[in-house]
Coordinates of C-alpha atoms and ligand atoms in Angstrom, one line a residue:
M1 CA -22.4 -9.5 29.5
P2 CA -23.2 -11.4 25.8
D3 CA -20.4 -14.4 26.1
N4 CA -19.1 -13.1 22.2
P5 CA -19.1 -9.5 21.9
V6 CA -18.9 -8.7 18.9
P7 CA -15.9 -5.5 18.6
F8 CA -17.1 -2.2 16.3
L9 CA -13.4 -1.9 16.3
D10 CA -10.3 -4.3 16.4
L11 CA -7.4 -2.6 16.6
V12 CA -5.3 -4.2 18.8
T13 CA -5.1 -7.7 17.0
P14 CA -3.2 -6.5 14.0
H15 CA -1.0 -4.2 16.4
R16 CA 0.2 -7.1 18.8
E17 CA 0.8 -8.9 15.2
L18 CA 3.2 -6.3 13.8
E19 CA 4.7 -5.9 17.6
N20 CA 8.0 -6.5 17.0
D21 CA 7.8 -4.7 13.7
L22 CA 6.7 -1.7 15.4
V23 CA 9.0 -2.0 18.3
E24 CA 12.2 -2.1 16.0
A25 CA 10.5 1.7 14.1
F26 CA 10.7 2.8 17.3
R27 CA 14.2 1.6 19.0
Q28 CA 15.7 2.4 15.3
A29 CA 14.0 6.4 15.5
L30 CA 15.0 6.6 19.8
R31 CA 19.0 5.5 18.1
S32 CA 19.4 8.0 15.4
A33 CA 16.8 10.5 17.5
A34 CA 15.1 11.7 14.3
F35 CA 12.0 13.0 15.0
V36 CA 10.7 15.5 13.2
G37 CA 11.6 15.0 9.0
G38 CA 14.5 12.9 7.6
S39 CA 14.3 9.6 6.0
Q40 CA 11.6 7.9 7.4
V41 CA 9.3 10.9 6.3
E42 CA 11.0 10.6 2.6
G43 CA 10.6 6.5 2.6
F44 CA 7.4 7.2 3.6
E45 CA 6.2 9.7 1.1
R46 CA 8.1 8.1 -2.1
E47 CA 6.4 4.5 -0.9
F48 CA 2.5 6.1 -0.2
A49 CA 3.1 7.9 -3.3
E50 CA 4.1 4.6 -5.0
F51 CA 1.0 3.6 -3.9
C52 CA -1.5 5.7 -4.8
G53 CA -0.3 6.3 -8.5
A54 CA 0.5 9.7 -7.8
K55 CA 3.6 12.0 -8.7
Y56 CA 4.3 13.3 -4.5
C57 CA 3.0 12.5 -1.5
V58 CA 3.8 15.4 1.3
G59 CA 3.2 14.3 4.8
V60 CA 1.5 16.6 7.1
A61 CA 0.0 16.0 10.9
N62 CA -3.4 15.2 10.6
G63 CA -5.9 14.5 7.9
T64 CA -7.7 17.9 8.1
D65 CA -4.4 20.0 7.8
A66 CA -4.2 17.3 4.5
V67 CA -7.6 19.0 3.3
R68 CA -6.4 22.5 4.6
F69 CA -3.1 22.9 3.1
A70 CA -4.5 21.0 0.1
L71 CA -6.9 23.6 -0.5
M72 CA -4.5 26.1 -0.2
A73 CA -1.7 25.7 -1.8
S74 CA -3.8 24.6 -5.3
G75 CA -4.3 28.6 -4.5
V76 CA -8.0 28.7 -2.8
G77 CA -7.7 31.4 0.2
P78 CA -9.7 34.6 1.4
G79 CA -12.8 35.5 -0.9
D80 CA -13.5 31.5 -2.5
A81 CA -16.2 29.3 -2.2
V82 CA -15.6 25.6 -2.1
V83 CA -18.6 23.4 -3.1
T84 CA -18.8 20.4 -1.0
V85 CA -21.2 17.9 0.7
S86 CA -23.1 17.7 4.3
H87 CA -22.7 14.1 4.8
T88 CA -19.2 14.0 5.6
F89 CA -16.9 13.9 9.0
I90 CA -16.5 18.5 10.5
A91 CA -13.3 18.6 9.6
T92 CA -13.5 18.6 5.7
V93 CA -15.9 21.9 6.7
E94 CA -13.2 22.9 9.4
A95 CA -10.4 22.3 6.3
I96 CA -12.3 25.0 4.2
S97 CA -13.0 27.6 6.6
Q98 CA -9.0 27.3 7.9
A99 CA -8.5 27.6 4.3
G100 CA -10.4 31.3 4.7
A101 CA -12.9 29.9 1.7
G102 CA -16.1 29.5 1.8
T103 CA -18.4 26.1 1.7
E104 CA -21.2 25.5 0.1
F105 CA -23.0 22.3 -0.1
V106 CA -24.3 20.5 -2.8
D107 CA -26.8 17.2 -1.5
I108 CA -25.7 13.6 -2.0
D109 CA -26.3 10.2 -4.5
E110 CA -29.4 8.8 -2.7
R111 CA -27.1 5.1 -3.2
T112 CA -23.3 5.7 -2.9
Y113 CA -23.7 8.6 -0.2
C114 CA -21.2 10.8 -2.2
M115 CA -21.9 13.6 -3.9
S116 CA -24.5 13.9 -6.3
P117 CA -23.2 14.9 -9.6
A118 CA -26.4 15.7 -11.1
A119 CA -26.9 18.3 -7.9
L120 CA -24.1 19.9 -8.3
E121 CA -24.8 20.3 -12.0
E122 CA -28.5 21.7 -10.8
Y123 CA -26.3 23.6 -8.3
L124 CA -23.5 25.5 -10.4
Q125 CA -26.1 25.7 -13.3
S126 CA -28.1 27.8 -10.9
C127 CA -25.8 30.0 -9.4
A128 CA -25.4 33.3 -10.6
R129 CA -22.0 34.4 -12.2
D130 CA -19.3 36.3 -11.3
A131 CA -18.8 39.6 -13.6
A132 CA -15.1 39.6 -13.0
S133 CA -13.7 35.4 -13.3
G134 CA -17.3 34.4 -14.8
R135 CA -17.3 31.6 -11.8
P136 CA -20.7 31.1 -10.3
L137 CA -21.3 33.2 -7.4
G138 CA -21.7 31.0 -4.1
K139 CA -26.0 30.8 -3.2
R140 CA -24.5 31.1 0.5
T141 CA -21.5 33.1 0.8
G142 CA -21.9 35.1 -2.9
R143 CA -17.9 34.5 -3.5
P144 CA -17.5 32.8 -6.9
V145 CA -16.4 29.0 -6.9
K146 CA -13.3 27.8 -7.3
A147 CA -13.1 24.1 -6.6
V148 CA -14.8 21.1 -5.4
L149 CA -14.1 19.0 -2.8
P150 CA -16.2 16.0 -3.3
V151 CA -15.7 13.3 0.2
H152 CA -14.8 9.2 -1.1
L153 CA -17.0 8.6 2.0
Y154 CA -16.8 4.9 3.5
G155 CA -14.3 4.0 1.4
Q156 CA -15.8 4.5 -1.8
A157 CA -14.8 6.6 -4.7
A158 CA -17.1 9.5 -5.8
D159 CA -18.7 9.5 -8.8
M160 CA -15.5 11.2 -10.4
D161 CA -15.8 10.8 -14.1
A162 CA -18.9 13.0 -13.7
I163 CA -17.6 15.2 -11.5
T164 CA -14.2 16.0 -13.9
A165 CA -16.6 16.7 -16.6
I166 CA -18.8 19.3 -14.4
A167 CA -16.0 20.9 -12.8
E168 CA -14.2 21.2 -16.1
R169 CA -17.3 22.6 -17.7
F170 CA -17.3 25.6 -15.2
G171 CA -13.8 26.5 -14.6
L172 CA -13.3 24.7 -11.0
I173 CA -10.5 22.6 -9.0
I174 CA -11.3 19.2 -7.9
V175 CA -9.2 18.5 -4.0
E176 CA -10.6 14.9 -2.9
D177 CA -11.4 14.6 0.7
A178 CA -9.6 10.7 0.7
C179 CA -9.0 10.8 3.8
Q180 CA -11.2 7.5 4.4
A181 CA -10.1 6.2 1.4
H182 CA -7.1 4.0 1.3
G183 CA -6.5 2.4 -2.3
A184 CA -10.1 2.6 -3.0
E185 CA -10.3 2.3 -6.6
Y186 CA -12.3 3.7 -9.2
R187 CA -13.1 3.2 -13.5
S188 CA -13.3 6.3 -15.6
A189 CA -14.6 5.8 -18.8
D190 CA -10.8 5.4 -20.8
G191 CA -11.7 1.9 -19.0
S192 CA -7.9 2.6 -16.8
W193 CA -8.5 1.6 -12.9
R194 CA -6.9 4.2 -10.5
R195 CA -6.5 5.0 -6.7
T196 CA -8.3 7.7 -5.1
G197 CA -5.6 10.7 -4.7
T198 CA -5.0 10.7 -8.4
F199 CA -8.1 12.5 -9.6
G200 CA -8.1 15.9 -8.2
K201 CA -5.1 18.7 -8.5
A202 CA -4.6 17.4 -4.8
A203 CA -5.9 14.6 -2.3
A204 CA -6.2 14.8 1.1
F205 CA -5.6 11.7 3.2
S206 CA -5.8 10.7 6.9
F207 CA -3.7 8.0 9.3
Y208 CA -6.0 8.9 12.8
P209 CA -5.9 5.0 14.1
G210 CA -9.1 3.7 12.9
K211 CA -8.1 4.4 9.4
N212 CA -7.5 1.5 6.9
L213 CA -4.2 2.8 7.2
G214 CA -3.5 5.1 10.5
A215 CA -1.0 6.0 12.3
C216 CA 0.1 4.6 16.4
G217 CA -0.8 8.2 16.3
E218 CA -2.4 11.7 14.4
G219 CA -0.6 11.6 10.6
G220 CA -1.9 12.6 7.2
A221 CA -0.5 13.4 3.8
V222 CA -1.8 15.2 0.3
T223 CA -0.6 13.5 -2.9
T224 CA -1.0 15.4 -5.7
D225 CA 1.0 15.4 -9.2
D226 CA 1.4 19.0 -9.3
E227 CA 5.1 20.0 -8.2
H228 CA 4.2 23.4 -6.9
V229 CA 1.4 22.2 -4.7
A230 CA 4.1 19.5 -3.4
K231 CA 6.2 22.2 -3.0
T232 CA 3.9 24.7 -0.8
I233 CA 2.7 22.0 1.1
K234 CA 6.1 21.5 2.5
M235 CA 6.9 24.6 3.1
L236 CA 2.9 25.4 5.2
R237 CA 4.0 22.6 7.2
E238 CA 7.1 24.0 8.3
H239 CA 6.2 27.8 9.0
G240 CA 6.5 28.2 5.4
Q241 CA 10.1 27.9 4.8
E242 CA 12.0 26.0 2.6
R243 CA 15.4 27.2 3.9
K244 CA 15.6 27.5 7.8
Y245 CA 14.1 30.7 9.4
Y246 CA 13.2 32.1 5.5
H247 CA 9.9 32.7 5.7
D248 CA 8.4 33.3 1.9
L249 CA 5.0 32.4 3.4
E250 CA 3.0 32.3 7.0
G251 CA 2.7 28.8 7.7
Y252 CA 2.0 26.2 10.9
N253 CA 3.4 23.6 12.4
G254 CA 1.9 20.6 10.7
R255 CA 5.0 18.0 10.1
L256 CA 4.2 14.1 10.0
H257 CA 6.4 13.2 13.0
A258 CA 9.0 10.7 11.7
I259 CA 7.6 8.0 14.4
Q260 CA 4.4 8.2 13.0
A261 CA 5.7 8.0 9.1
A262 CA 7.9 4.5 10.6
F263 CA 5.4 3.1 11.8
L264 CA 3.4 4.6 8.5
R265 CA 6.0 2.2 6.8
V266 CA 5.8 -0.7 8.9
K267 CA 1.9 -0.6 8.4
L268 CA 1.8 0.7 4.2
R269 CA 2.9 -3.2 3.6
H270 CA 0.0 -4.9 4.7
L271 CA -2.8 -2.2 3.5
A272 CA -3.5 -4.0 0.4
D273 CA -4.3 -7.4 1.9
W274 CA -5.9 -5.2 4.9
N275 CA -8.3 -3.9 2.4
A276 CA -8.8 -6.9 0.7
G277 CA -9.7 -8.8 4.3
R278 CA -12.2 -5.8 4.4
R279 CA -13.9 -6.5 0.8
A280 CA -14.4 -10.0 1.4
A281 CA -15.9 -9.4 4.8
A282 CA -18.0 -7.0 2.7
A283 CA -19.4 -9.9 0.6
R284 CA -19.8 -12.0 3.5
Y285 CA -22.3 -9.2 4.5
A286 CA -23.9 -8.3 1.2
A287 CA -25.0 -12.3 0.9
L288 CA -26.0 -12.6 4.4
F289 CA -28.2 -9.5 4.5
A290 CA -30.0 -10.7 1.0
A291 CA -32.5 -13.1 2.2
V292 CA -33.5 -10.0 5.2
P293 CA -36.1 -7.6 4.0
G294 CA -36.0 -4.0 5.7
V295 CA -31.6 -3.4 5.8
T296 CA -30.4 -1.8 2.4
V297 CA -26.8 -2.6 1.7
P298 CA -24.1 -0.7 0.5
Y299 CA -24.0 -0.2 -3.0
E300 CA -20.8 -0.2 -4.8
P301 CA -21.2 0.8 -8.7
E302 CA -19.7 -1.4 -10.7
N303 CA -17.0 1.3 -12.1
S304 CA -15.6 0.5 -8.1
R305 CA -13.8 -0.9 -5.8
A306 CA -14.5 0.5 -2.6
V307 CA -12.0 -0.6 1.0
Y308 CA -15.3 -0.3 3.6
H309 CA -13.5 1.9 5.8
L310 CA -17.0 1.9 7.2
Y311 CA -19.3 -1.0 6.3
V312 CA -23.2 1.2 6.7
I313 CA -26.2 -0.3 5.9
R314 CA -29.4 1.2 6.2
A315 CA -32.1 0.3 8.2
K316 CA -36.3 2.3 9.5
E317 CA -36.1 2.4 13.3
R318 CA -31.9 2.5 13.4
D319 CA -31.5 3.7 17.3
A320 CA -33.6 0.6 18.5
L321 CA -32.0 -1.7 16.1
A322 CA -28.3 -0.1 17.2
D323 CA -29.9 -0.6 21.2
H324 CA -30.8 -4.3 20.5
L325 CA -27.6 -5.1 18.9
K326 CA -26.0 -3.2 21.9
S327 CA -27.5 -6.1 24.1
L328 CA -26.1 -8.7 22.7
G329 CA -23.1 -7.4 22.9
I330 CA -22.8 -6.3 19.4
Y331 CA -21.3 -2.6 18.6
T332 CA -22.2 -0.1 15.9
G333 CA -21.7 3.5 14.8
L334 CA -23.2 6.2 13.3
H335 CA -20.9 7.7 10.6
Y336 CA -23.1 10.6 10.9
P337 CA -25.9 10.9 13.0
V338 CA -26.3 15.1 11.9
P339 CA -25.2 17.0 8.8
V340 CA -22.8 19.1 9.0
H341 CA -25.4 22.2 8.0
I342 CA -27.4 21.5 10.9
Q343 CA -24.7 21.3 13.4
K344 CA -25.2 24.2 16.2
C345 CA -21.9 25.8 15.2
Y346 CA -22.5 26.5 11.6
R347 CA -26.4 28.2 12.8
E348 CA -25.6 31.3 11.5
W349 CA -25.2 30.0 7.9
G350 CA -29.1 30.1 7.9
Y351 CA -29.6 26.3 6.7
G352 CA -32.8 24.2 8.6
T353 CA -34.2 20.9 8.0
S354 CA -35.0 20.2 4.3
S355 CA -32.1 21.8 2.8
F356 CA -30.6 18.5 1.9
P357 CA -33.2 16.1 1.8
V358 CA -31.5 12.9 1.3
T359 CA -28.7 14.1 3.1
E360 CA -31.1 14.2 5.8
R361 CA -32.7 11.3 5.1
V362 CA -29.3 8.9 5.1
A363 CA -28.3 10.7 8.3
S364 CA -31.7 9.2 10.4
E365 CA -31.3 5.8 9.0
I366 CA -27.5 5.3 8.9
L367 CA -26.0 2.4 11.1
S368 CA -22.0 1.1 11.0
L369 CA -22.2 -2.6 11.3
P370 CA -18.5 -3.6 12.9
M371 CA -16.5 -3.3 10.0
F372 CA -12.2 -4.5 9.9
P373 CA -9.7 -6.9 8.6
G374 CA -10.0 -9.6 10.7
L375 CA -13.7 -9.4 11.2
T376 CA -14.7 -13.2 11.3
K377 CA -17.2 -15.5 9.9
E378 CA -19.0 -15.6 13.4
Q379 CA -19.5 -12.7 14.1
Q380 CA -20.7 -11.7 10.9
S381 CA -23.4 -14.1 11.2
Q382 CA -24.3 -13.2 15.2
V383 CA -24.5 -9.5 13.4
A384 CA -26.6 -11.2 10.9
A385 CA -28.2 -12.8 13.3
G386 CA -28.9 -9.8 15.6
I387 CA -30.5 -7.9 13.5
S388 CA -33.0 -10.5 11.6
A389 CA -34.5 -10.9 14.8
F390 CA -34.7 -7.1 15.4
I391 CA -36.9 -7.2 11.8
S392 CA -38.9 -10.2 12.3
A393 CA -40.2 -8.6 16.4
E394 CA -40.7 -5.0 14.5
R395 CA -42.7 -7.0 11.7
T396 CA -44.6 -9.0 13.9
T397 CA -45.9 -6.0 16.3
Ligands
LIG401 C1 -13.5 12.2 5.7 C2 -12.6 12.8 6.9 N1 -12.2 14.1 6.0 C3 -10.9 14.6 6.9 C4 -10.8 14.4 8.5 C5 -9.8 15.0 9.2 O1 -8.6 13.8 9.9 P1 -7.9 13.8 10.8 O2 -8.9 13.3 11.9 O3 -6.8 12.9 11.1 O4 -7.7 14.9 11.0 C6 -11.3 12.4 8.8 C7 -11.1 12.5 9.6 O5 -12.0 11.4 10.5 C8 -12.2 11.9 7.5 O6 -13.4 10.8 7.9

């Protein structure tokens, strides 16, 4: 075993640092016996809405429910199609299906790895039109497209000005998958910087433990400026009721636990600092890799401030590189090795390889390096030295 292993993610240290506050939050929950709903959930919703710059936040059980409820409350359901990307975690697509809608994919941008506005435009232009609504008819599903679902992948906002302009032109709503992008910023053409969670009709967040803002268990939230959407999600998460035992909708058990909300409130106070730590680590990686040929570092457009949920490089011989790093005690990840459109569970959708060339090329070359707020300069130098040694050896063979 190498002397100083570098973990992919260190979740232990931040919890040790916050232990007293988290234990106190747990003690308070035990003493009040408020486990479902109540002041901690409402407090967190207020504080997270404010953090994002949204009017409303509704806590839910996890990010997958957040995407599903955001779509349903925005009026997406059976009979509709939703356009998204295949280069994402499968939950994005599961949530579309669970809302009763059909998924249509478009390719990603070669540099940002988020939805390509050019591919979206080209796709929508080339669709036949629905006679009744005038909306584009999804090519795979044959259903009228109702929504565009961009994913702010790896902690970077998709190109929201361009996507919004296209969506408006085709009469589509936008629902953001911000599950990996708590606090990521994007500057619109009017010069204003805004955080993810404020660009669409609604936006979904996950608080899975490894996220930039993670619960000590599962959690999720939807942000929106639309009062009706917020109210509908509150009903969907609670068996469709607004008043106890009066069920206006068929809903779900999709609530954020009060103890998780209390933990999230403790952690939210540190999120801006943690995100700054990730950005500083990303800048150090970029400087270290500047002299390493064959490594493509993440691209951050000048109107974007990413929060580096993941730090993803591209390199040829990615699998051999990951094995080499592992032999040095440096742990990496793959996000994601198999694009959603070629997953076995969706084989009946009929997509083959070469359906989305950028997505497929990127999936074969990406490697997620260690990234977390407390990552040290020494650890990063170790990672860079391991990668340099591998590439030099490759070049001489
Ligand atoms: C892009 C994306 N969407 C949706 C989700 C689903 O979130 P959860 O795991 O909290 O259900 C995740 C979680 O990893 C994600 O990364």
